[in-house]
Tab-separated table of N, CA and C in Angstrom:
chain	number	residue	atom	x	y	z
A	1	PRO	N	171.686	75.088	-35.624
A	1	PRO	CA	170.680	74.191	-37.146
A	1	PRO	C	170.799	75.858	-38.423
A	2	GLY	N	170.351	77.170	-38.002
A	2	GLY	CA	169.874	77.964	-38.564
A	2	GLY	C	168.821	78.689	-38.676
A	3	PRO	N	167.756	79.915	-39.131
A	3	PRO	CA	167.166	80.428	-38.118
A	3	PRO	C	166.077	79.154	-38.228
A	4	LEU	N	165.077	78.928	-37.844
A	4	LEU	CA	163.782	78.039	-37.441
A	4	LEU	C	162.668	79.057	-36.962
A	5	TYR	N	161.764	78.150	-36.905
A	5	TYR	CA	161.098	79.427	-36.123
A	5	TYR	C	160.366	78.059	-35.698
A	6	LEU	N	158.691	78.686	-34.428
A	6	LEU	CA	157.971	77.168	-34.118
A	6	LEU	C	156.869	78.283	-33.759
A	7	ARG	N	155.761	77.351	-33.689
A	7	ARG	CA	154.063	77.852	-34.629
A	7	ARG	C	153.736	77.049	-33.373
A	8	LEU	N	152.984	77.606	-32.517
A	8	LEU	CA	152.399	77.861	-30.987
A	8	LEU	C	151.165	77.733	-31.456
A	9	THR	N	150.381	77.345	-30.252
A	9	THR	CA	149.266	77.898	-29.840
A	9	THR	C	147.877	77.614	-28.788
A	10	ARG	N	146.943	79.017	-28.878
A	10	ARG	CA	146.191	79.047	-28.077
A	10	ARG	C	145.153	77.936	-27.195
A	11	GLN	N	145.032	76.399	-28.092
A	11	GLN	CA	144.440	75.683	-26.570
A	11	GLN	C	145.594	75.271	-26.502
A	12	ASN	N	144.414	74.910	-25.020
A	12	ASN	CA	145.235	73.042	-24.869
A	12	ASN	C	145.202	72.076	-25.140
A	13	LEU	N	146.587	70.848	-25.357
A	13	LEU	CA	146.116	69.978	-25.900
A	13	LEU	C	146.847	69.124	-24.633
A	14	GLU	N	146.539	67.703	-25.526
A	14	GLU	CA	145.936	66.679	-24.740
A	14	GLU	C	147.561	65.776	-25.124
A	15	PRO	N	148.451	65.725	-23.757
A	15	PRO	CA	149.344	65.271	-24.532
A	15	PRO	C	149.894	63.941	-25.108
A	16	VAL	N	150.895	63.562	-25.757
A	16	VAL	CA	150.863	62.749	-26.670
A	16	VAL	C	152.272	61.547	-26.498
A	17	HIS	N	152.531	61.713	-25.558
A	17	HIS	CA	154.120	61.420	-25.201
A	17	HIS	C	153.925	61.003	-23.733
A	18	ASP	N	154.123	59.847	-23.035
A	18	ASP	CA	154.903	60.112	-21.042
A	18	ASP	C	156.233	61.187	-21.634
A	19	ALA	N	156.195	61.732	-19.544
A	19	ALA	CA	157.182	62.548	-19.224
A	19	ALA	C	158.694	62.211	-19.614
A	20	ALA	N	158.776	60.291	-20.250
A	20	ALA	CA	160.397	60.020	-20.316
A	20	ALA	C	160.578	60.745	-21.393
A	21	TYR	N	159.939	60.734	-22.391
A	21	TYR	CA	159.531	61.183	-23.973
A	21	TYR	C	160.490	62.194	-23.336
A	22	ARG	N	161.558	63.005	-24.817
A	22	ARG	CA	162.580	63.459	-25.090
A	22	ARG	C	162.438	64.086	-26.343
A	23	PHE	N	163.033	64.995	-26.869
A	23	PHE	CA	162.667	65.437	-28.001
A	23	PHE	C	163.923	65.619	-29.464
A	24	GLN	N	162.976	65.143	-30.457
A	24	GLN	CA	165.344	64.844	-31.358
A	24	GLN	C	164.400	65.696	-32.248
A	25	PHE	N	165.432	66.329	-32.797
A	25	PHE	CA	165.479	67.618	-33.711
A	25	PHE	C	164.510	66.909	-35.174
A	26	GLY	N	163.914	66.630	-36.095
A	26	GLY	CA	164.131	66.263	-37.204
A	26	GLY	C	163.896	64.974	-36.893
A	27	LYS	N	162.893	64.357	-36.526
A	27	LYS	CA	163.111	62.365	-36.254
A	27	LYS	C	161.296	63.680	-35.959
A	28	ALA	N	160.318	62.425	-36.361
A	28	ALA	CA	158.853	61.714	-36.007
A	28	ALA	C	158.205	61.165	-35.396
A	29	ASP	N	157.832	60.544	-34.000
A	29	ASP	CA	158.012	59.598	-33.200
A	29	ASP	C	156.734	58.992	-33.450
A	30	VAL	N	155.972	57.286	-33.769
A	30	VAL	CA	155.205	56.747	-34.268
A	30	VAL	C	154.768	56.926	-32.985
A	31	LEU	N	153.616	57.068	-33.178
A	31	LEU	CA	152.112	57.207	-31.598
A	31	LEU	C	152.116	55.585	-31.775
A	32	ARG	N	151.832	55.073	-32.406
A	32	ARG	CA	150.729	53.758	-32.729
A	32	ARG	C	150.969	53.090	-34.264
A	33	PRO	N	151.022	52.339	-34.290
A	33	PRO	CA	151.456	50.926	-34.576
A	33	PRO	C	150.211	50.933	-35.527
A	34	GLY	N	151.246	50.677	-36.622
A	34	GLY	CA	149.508	50.152	-37.848
A	34	GLY	C	149.342	49.522	-38.828
A	35	HIS	N	149.462	49.052	-39.467
A	35	HIS	CA	149.314	47.827	-40.964
A	35	HIS	C	148.684	48.893	-42.805
A	36	ASP	N	147.962	49.806	-42.225
A	36	ASP	CA	146.262	49.308	-43.575
A	36	ASP	C	146.916	51.109	-43.869
A	37	VAL	N	146.812	51.767	-43.358
A	37	VAL	CA	147.251	53.483	-42.887
A	37	VAL	C	147.869	54.038	-42.221
A	38	THR	N	149.016	54.989	-42.965
A	38	THR	CA	150.053	55.917	-42.171
A	38	THR	C	148.597	57.234	-41.896
A	39	LEU	N	148.533	57.169	-40.450
A	39	LEU	CA	148.632	58.724	-40.015
A	39	LEU	C	149.201	59.291	-39.965
A	40	LEU	N	149.770	61.084	-40.810
A	40	LEU	CA	151.246	61.561	-40.461
A	40	LEU	C	150.444	63.134	-39.842
A	41	ALA	N	150.482	62.837	-38.574
A	41	ALA	CA	150.253	64.550	-38.074
A	41	ALA	C	151.251	65.293	-37.834
A	42	THR	N	150.444	66.483	-37.448
A	42	THR	CA	151.119	67.273	-37.472
A	42	THR	C	150.316	68.965	-36.308
A	43	GLY	N	150.800	69.438	-35.085
A	43	GLY	CA	150.766	70.308	-33.706
A	43	GLY	C	149.558	69.929	-33.410
A	44	GLY	N	148.404	70.871	-33.537
A	44	GLY	CA	146.622	70.444	-32.667
A	44	GLY	C	145.867	68.077	-32.793
A	45	PRO	N	146.888	68.411	-34.437
A	45	PRO	CA	145.584	67.549	-34.724
A	45	PRO	C	146.135	66.080	-34.977
A	46	VAL	N	147.155	66.134	-34.090
A	46	VAL	CA	148.061	65.199	-33.362
A	46	VAL	C	147.280	64.405	-32.596
A	47	TRP	N	146.308	64.856	-31.651
A	47	TRP	CA	145.165	63.235	-30.399
A	47	TRP	C	144.766	63.283	-31.600
A	48	ASN	N	143.416	64.505	-31.991
A	48	ASN	CA	142.259	64.090	-32.788
A	48	ASN	C	142.907	62.793	-33.731
A	49	ALA	N	144.389	62.437	-34.736
A	49	ALA	CA	145.133	61.536	-35.664
A	49	ALA	C	144.926	59.940	-34.119
A	50	LEU	N	145.006	60.393	-32.891
A	50	LEU	CA	144.948	59.593	-32.699
A	50	LEU	C	143.649	59.424	-31.890
A	51	GLU	N	142.898	59.466	-31.587
A	51	GLU	CA	141.760	59.170	-31.071
A	51	GLU	C	140.545	58.730	-32.776
A	52	ALA	N	140.725	59.391	-33.760
A	52	ALA	CA	140.557	59.007	-35.232
A	52	ALA	C	141.005	57.149	-35.382
A	53	ALA	N	142.447	57.291	-35.163
A	53	ALA	CA	142.620	55.973	-35.475
A	53	ALA	C	141.876	55.576	-34.144
A	54	LYS	N	142.109	55.253	-32.883
A	54	LYS	CA	140.590	54.486	-31.837
A	54	LYS	C	139.556	53.998	-32.787
A	55	LYS	N	139.480	54.725	-33.005
A	55	LYS	CA	137.821	55.410	-33.667
A	55	LYS	C	138.090	53.282	-34.841
A	56	LEU	N	139.012	53.876	-35.599
A	56	LEU	CA	138.947	53.783	-37.569
A	56	LEU	C	139.579	51.482	-37.068
A	57	GLY	N	140.372	52.215	-35.376
A	57	GLY	CA	140.836	49.576	-34.776
A	57	GLY	C	139.779	49.526	-35.127
A	58	ALA	N	138.488	50.133	-34.631
A	58	ALA	CA	137.314	49.153	-33.852
A	58	ALA	C	136.781	48.972	-34.995
A	59	GLU	N	137.182	49.565	-36.371
A	59	GLU	CA	136.003	49.052	-37.659
A	59	GLU	C	136.859	47.783	-38.629
A	60	GLY	N	138.120	47.342	-37.877
A	60	GLY	CA	138.608	46.671	-38.754
A	60	GLY	C	140.239	47.552	-38.587
A	61	ILE	N	139.940	49.512	-39.245
A	61	ILE	CA	141.208	49.748	-40.120
A	61	ILE	C	142.021	49.905	-38.738
A	62	GLN	N	143.685	49.599	-39.378
A	62	GLN	CA	144.929	49.563	-38.642
A	62	GLN	C	145.677	50.908	-38.677
A	63	ALA	N	145.163	52.606	-38.114
A	63	ALA	CA	146.244	53.071	-39.443
A	63	ALA	C	147.449	53.175	-37.657
A	64	GLU	N	148.400	53.101	-38.523
A	64	GLU	CA	149.862	54.010	-37.889
A	64	GLU	C	149.665	55.559	-37.755
A	65	VAL	N	149.690	55.802	-36.853
A	65	VAL	CA	150.110	57.614	-36.481
A	65	VAL	C	150.909	58.238	-35.860
A	66	ILE	N	151.508	58.936	-37.054
A	66	ILE	CA	153.176	59.369	-36.993
A	66	ILE	C	153.073	61.067	-35.870
A	67	ASN	N	153.628	61.627	-35.327
A	67	ASN	CA	153.410	62.755	-34.900
A	67	ASN	C	154.500	63.265	-35.746
A	68	VAL	N	154.748	64.229	-36.491
A	68	VAL	CA	155.607	65.077	-37.613
A	68	VAL	C	155.894	66.046	-37.196
A	69	ALA	N	156.582	66.294	-35.698
A	69	ALA	CA	156.856	68.093	-35.575
A	69	ALA	C	157.767	68.472	-35.980
A	70	THR	N	158.608	68.338	-36.683
A	70	THR	CA	159.099	68.750	-38.108
A	70	THR	C	159.256	68.140	-38.826
A	71	ILE	N	158.719	69.773	-39.993
A	71	ILE	CA	158.742	69.406	-41.411
A	71	ILE	C	160.044	69.469	-42.431
A	72	LYS	N	160.906	70.580	-41.619
A	72	LYS	CA	161.951	70.868	-42.425
A	72	LYS	C	163.497	70.458	-41.099
A	73	PRO	N	164.307	69.936	-41.286
A	73	PRO	CA	163.644	68.444	-41.209
A	73	PRO	C	162.841	67.557	-41.566
A	74	LEU	N	162.366	67.252	-42.736
A	74	LEU	CA	161.197	66.225	-42.961
A	74	LEU	C	162.461	64.699	-42.550
A	75	ASP	N	161.406	63.462	-41.394
A	75	ASP	CA	161.916	62.407	-40.527
A	75	ASP	C	161.511	61.666	-42.454
A	76	GLU	N	162.593	61.840	-44.271
A	76	GLU	CA	161.504	61.193	-44.466
A	76	GLU	C	162.022	59.600	-45.109
A	77	GLU	N	163.133	59.574	-43.545
A	77	GLU	CA	163.244	57.845	-43.568
A	77	GLU	C	162.484	57.154	-42.590
A	78	ALA	N	160.990	57.628	-41.749
A	78	ALA	CA	160.160	57.599	-40.634
A	78	ALA	C	158.955	57.122	-42.208
A	79	ILE	N	158.923	58.354	-43.210
A	79	ILE	CA	157.682	58.489	-44.284
A	79	ILE	C	157.338	56.648	-44.930
A	80	LEU	N	159.144	57.458	-44.728
A	80	LEU	CA	158.696	56.214	-46.041
A	80	LEU	C	159.067	55.001	-45.735
A	81	ARG	N	158.999	54.800	-44.569
A	81	ARG	CA	159.308	52.973	-44.102
A	81	ARG	C	157.978	52.373	-43.413
A	82	SER	N	156.886	54.157	-42.814
A	82	SER	CA	155.350	53.771	-42.732
A	82	SER	C	154.452	53.174	-43.876
A	83	ALA	N	154.887	54.084	-45.538
A	83	ALA	CA	154.528	54.329	-46.646
A	83	ALA	C	154.818	52.949	-46.785
A	84	GLY	N	155.532	52.160	-47.332
A	84	GLY	CA	156.040	51.389	-47.869
A	84	GLY	C	155.676	49.970	-46.858
A	85	ARG	N	155.133	50.163	-45.572
A	85	ARG	CA	154.512	49.092	-44.858
A	85	ARG	C	152.840	48.943	-45.147
A	86	THR	N	152.170	50.239	-45.491
A	86	THR	CA	150.576	50.707	-44.702
A	86	THR	C	150.637	50.735	-46.563
A	87	GLY	N	150.506	51.756	-47.193
A	87	GLY	CA	150.777	51.310	-48.341
A	87	GLY	C	149.359	52.977	-49.101
A	88	HIS	N	149.674	53.287	-47.862
A	88	HIS	CA	148.420	54.755	-47.957
A	88	HIS	C	148.657	55.527	-47.144
A	89	VAL	N	148.600	56.612	-46.348
A	89	VAL	CA	148.850	58.190	-45.924
A	89	VAL	C	147.960	58.640	-46.620
A	90	VAL	N	147.252	59.476	-45.100
A	90	VAL	CA	146.698	60.227	-44.900
A	90	VAL	C	147.655	61.381	-44.337
A	91	THR	N	148.150	62.348	-44.853
A	91	THR	CA	148.765	63.864	-43.345
A	91	THR	C	147.426	64.276	-42.955
A	92	VAL	N	147.532	64.646	-41.678
A	92	VAL	CA	146.493	65.967	-40.944
A	92	VAL	C	146.956	67.438	-40.278
A	93	GLU	N	147.079	67.968	-40.576
A	93	GLU	CA	147.083	69.492	-39.868
A	93	GLU	C	146.319	70.853	-40.602
A	94	ASP	N	146.203	71.392	-39.294
A	94	ASP	CA	146.159	73.190	-38.894
A	94	ASP	C	146.420	73.900	-39.696
A	95	HIS	N	146.656	73.815	-40.985
A	95	HIS	CA	147.267	73.789	-42.031
A	95	HIS	C	146.965	73.543	-43.096
A	96	SER	N	146.895	75.262	-43.759
A	96	SER	CA	146.605	75.336	-44.860
A	96	SER	C	147.420	73.223	-46.472
A	97	VAL	N	146.440	73.168	-46.306
A	97	VAL	CA	146.856	71.999	-47.448
A	97	VAL	C	147.609	71.954	-47.998
A	98	HIS	N	147.834	73.320	-48.597
A	98	HIS	CA	149.648	73.911	-49.345
A	98	HIS	C	150.309	74.113	-49.117
A	99	GLY	N	151.598	73.086	-49.378
A	99	GLY	CA	152.308	74.394	-48.421
A	99	GLY	C	152.963	73.907	-47.113
A	100	GLY	N	152.748	72.399	-47.152
A	100	GLY	CA	152.330	72.721	-45.507
A	100	GLY	C	153.250	70.567	-45.314
A	101	LEU	N	152.330	70.531	-44.284
A	101	LEU	CA	152.839	69.024	-44.085
A	101	LEU	C	152.329	68.122	-45.690
A	102	GLY	N	151.762	67.918	-45.724
A	102	GLY	CA	150.323	67.579	-46.466
A	102	GLY	C	151.651	67.305	-48.706
A	103	SER	N	151.662	68.921	-48.355
A	103	SER	CA	153.365	69.185	-49.452
A	103	SER	C	154.682	68.773	-49.215
A	104	ALA	N	154.188	68.829	-48.408
A	104	ALA	CA	156.358	67.838	-48.116
A	104	ALA	C	156.077	66.214	-48.454
A	105	VAL	N	155.530	65.816	-47.440
A	105	VAL	CA	155.096	64.085	-47.933
A	105	VAL	C	154.597	63.937	-49.906
A	106	ALA	N	153.769	64.357	-49.941
A	106	ALA	CA	153.206	64.325	-51.383
A	106	ALA	C	154.909	64.650	-52.246
A	107	GLU	N	155.273	65.857	-52.439
A	107	GLU	CA	156.804	65.226	-53.083
A	107	GLU	C	157.432	64.465	-52.432
A	108	LEU	N	157.784	64.148	-51.342
A	108	LEU	CA	159.103	62.701	-51.572
A	108	LEU	C	158.241	62.043	-51.525
A	109	LEU	N	156.879	61.567	-51.064
A	109	LEU	CA	156.748	60.812	-52.145
A	109	LEU	C	156.711	60.436	-53.614
A	110	GLY	N	156.010	61.261	-54.269
A	110	GLY	CA	155.723	61.486	-55.437
A	110	GLY	C	157.465	61.177	-56.231
A	111	GLU	N	158.318	61.251	-55.851
A	111	GLU	CA	159.997	61.602	-56.062
A	111	GLU	C	160.934	60.288	-55.420
A	112	VAL	N	160.177	59.249	-54.691
A	112	VAL	CA	161.167	59.045	-53.708
A	112	VAL	C	160.135	57.376	-54.001
A	113	MET	N	158.554	56.985	-53.911
A	113	MET	CA	157.631	55.682	-53.667
A	113	MET	C	156.294	55.883	-54.282
A	114	PRO	N	156.696	56.359	-55.133
A	114	PRO	CA	154.631	56.434	-55.154
A	114	PRO	C	154.337	56.065	-54.212
A	115	THR	N	153.126	56.876	-53.631
A	115	THR	CA	152.055	55.292	-52.946
A	115	THR	C	150.384	56.644	-53.010
A	116	PRO	N	149.239	55.837	-52.532
A	116	PRO	CA	148.574	57.166	-52.378
A	116	PRO	C	148.184	57.345	-51.381
A	117	MET	N	147.898	58.830	-51.322
A	117	MET	CA	147.884	60.069	-50.311
A	117	MET	C	146.651	61.173	-50.436
A	118	LYS	N	146.121	61.224	-49.467
A	118	LYS	CA	145.555	62.309	-48.773
A	118	LYS	C	145.441	63.161	-47.902
A	119	ARG	N	145.219	63.785	-48.318
A	119	ARG	CA	145.281	65.136	-47.107
A	119	ARG	C	144.241	65.929	-46.688
A	120	ILE	N	144.423	66.002	-45.393
A	120	ILE	CA	143.712	66.541	-43.991
A	120	ILE	C	144.530	67.756	-44.086
A	121	GLY	N	143.135	68.646	-44.082
A	121	GLY	CA	144.019	70.740	-43.519
A	121	GLY	C	142.786	71.875	-43.648
A	122	VAL	N	143.569	72.598	-44.314
A	122	VAL	CA	142.425	74.569	-43.986
A	122	VAL	C	142.591	73.742	-45.700
A	123	ALA	N	141.587	73.904	-46.494
A	123	ALA	CA	142.080	74.187	-47.749
A	123	ALA	C	141.193	74.822	-48.267
A	124	THR	N	140.276	76.094	-47.192
A	124	THR	CA	139.344	77.421	-47.944
A	124	THR	C	140.096	78.659	-47.164
A	125	PHE	N	140.327	79.609	-47.273
A	125	PHE	CA	140.389	80.823	-47.127
A	125	PHE	C	140.555	80.819	-45.317
A	126	GLY	N	142.313	81.225	-44.307
A	126	GLY	CA	141.703	80.681	-43.184
A	126	GLY	C	140.817	81.899	-42.127
A	127	GLU	N	139.930	80.821	-41.111
A	127	GLU	CA	138.664	81.671	-40.336
A	127	GLU	C	139.239	82.400	-38.983
A	128	SER	N	138.118	82.827	-38.069
A	128	SER	CA	139.152	83.191	-37.188
A	128	SER	C	137.374	82.352	-36.684
A	129	GLY	N	137.734	81.767	-35.357
A	129	GLY	CA	136.257	81.085	-34.971
A	129	GLY	C	137.397	79.454	-33.416
A	130	ASP	N	136.201	79.251	-32.546
A	130	ASP	CA	136.885	79.151	-31.762
A	130	ASP	C	137.072	77.202	-32.314
A	131	GLN	N	137.930	76.448	-31.683
A	131	GLN	CA	138.490	75.473	-32.133
A	131	GLN	C	137.971	74.548	-33.005
A	132	LYS	N	136.965	73.874	-31.556
A	132	LYS	CA	136.435	72.939	-31.983
A	132	LYS	C	135.359	73.057	-33.191
A	133	GLY	N	135.349	73.723	-33.154
A	133	GLY	CA	133.984	74.898	-34.064
A	133	GLY	C	135.203	74.181	-35.574
A	134	LEU	N	136.274	75.342	-35.503
A	134	LEU	CA	136.852	75.353	-36.807
A	134	LEU	C	137.418	73.113	-37.558
A	135	TYR	N	137.687	73.350	-35.944
A	135	TYR	CA	138.318	71.768	-36.607
A	135	TYR	C	137.942	70.822	-36.673
A	136	ALA	N	135.926	71.133	-36.502
A	136	ALA	CA	134.727	69.754	-37.088
A	136	ALA	C	134.738	70.075	-38.572
A	137	LYS	N	134.664	72.384	-38.712
A	137	LYS	CA	134.345	72.549	-40.394
A	137	LYS	C	135.535	71.863	-41.116
A	138	HIS	N	136.395	71.130	-40.887
A	138	HIS	CA	137.675	71.356	-41.881
A	138	HIS	C	137.982	69.618	-41.955
A	139	GLY	N	137.710	69.169	-40.906
A	139	GLY	CA	137.290	66.847	-41.313
A	139	GLY	C	138.481	66.765	-40.650
A	140	LEU	N	138.504	68.171	-39.187
A	140	LEU	CA	139.900	67.723	-38.568
A	140	LEU	C	139.942	67.009	-36.735
A	141	ASP	N	138.663	66.680	-36.954
A	141	ASP	CA	137.828	66.631	-35.991
A	141	ASP	C	138.072	64.214	-35.400
A	142	PRO	N	138.412	63.610	-34.126
A	142	PRO	CA	138.371	63.318	-34.617
A	142	PRO	C	137.236	61.656	-36.053
A	143	ASP	N	135.879	62.349	-35.974
A	143	ASP	CA	134.757	61.995	-36.835
A	143	ASP	C	135.396	62.317	-38.227
A	144	GLY	N	136.222	64.036	-38.077
A	144	GLY	CA	136.331	64.601	-39.753
A	144	GLY	C	137.142	62.760	-40.045
A	145	ILE	N	138.744	63.418	-39.569
A	145	ILE	CA	139.630	62.398	-39.723
A	145	ILE	C	139.511	61.299	-40.059
A	146	ALA	N	138.284	60.223	-39.427
A	146	ALA	CA	138.338	58.986	-39.180
A	146	ALA	C	137.360	58.862	-40.527
A	147	GLY	N	136.425	60.095	-41.177
A	147	GLY	CA	135.739	59.276	-42.038
A	147	GLY	C	136.872	59.579	-43.627
A	148	SER	N	137.220	60.233	-43.342
A	148	SER	CA	137.999	61.321	-44.665
A	148	SER	C	139.369	59.845	-44.519
A	149	VAL	N	139.941	58.806	-43.533
A	149	VAL	CA	140.387	57.715	-44.600
A	149	VAL	C	139.269	56.806	-44.600
A	150	ARG	N	137.758	56.477	-44.188
A	150	ARG	CA	137.559	55.223	-44.515
A	150	ARG	C	136.843	55.773	-45.925
A	151	LYS	N	137.152	56.751	-47.097
A	151	LYS	CA	136.259	57.106	-48.091
A	151	LYS	C	138.192	56.952	-49.455
A	152	PHE	N	139.171	57.365	-48.254
A	152	PHE	CA	139.073	57.152	-49.044
A	152	PHE	C	140.414	56.064	-49.695
A	153	LEU	N	140.469	55.143	-48.583
A	153	LEU	CA	140.232	53.968	-48.963
A	153	LEU	C	139.905	53.134	-50.197
A	154	SER	N	138.517	53.352	-49.273
A	154	SER	CA	137.346	53.257	-49.938
A	154	SER	C	137.290	52.931	-51.823
A	155	ARG	N	137.862	53.895	-51.869
A	155	ARG	CA	138.079	53.870	-52.769
A	155	ARG	C	139.008	53.096	-53.947
């Protein structure tokens, strides 16, 4: 299909799919259905988005969690379908909020289906440190994600 790149992580990640799962290039996967807000996550923060959705669910906020494993091509159909259903979109990525998943989704929604949106990611220059501490600092841990979603939905 042309040039590809693959981002790998040094952290041990919790599985988000069962053993029968088969990856499909360019397809996003709904990991948890919901109707109040869509959490589009990629990479390491996918598990944290699922954990945040559990916290939000206990408060009556039903978050749909979608694993967006490929950003180009972006699964526009899955994103638009979910955004149309929930009316609110939050992207979660351990990457700059500029030029990654959040930017791609903002472009899509802005051009096709204007939808309130929030990007969670690294808003400053990258730095070194342990993954857990950096995720907490940038709001990429379950509590940070849930807090950002609560604040976003209350606007």
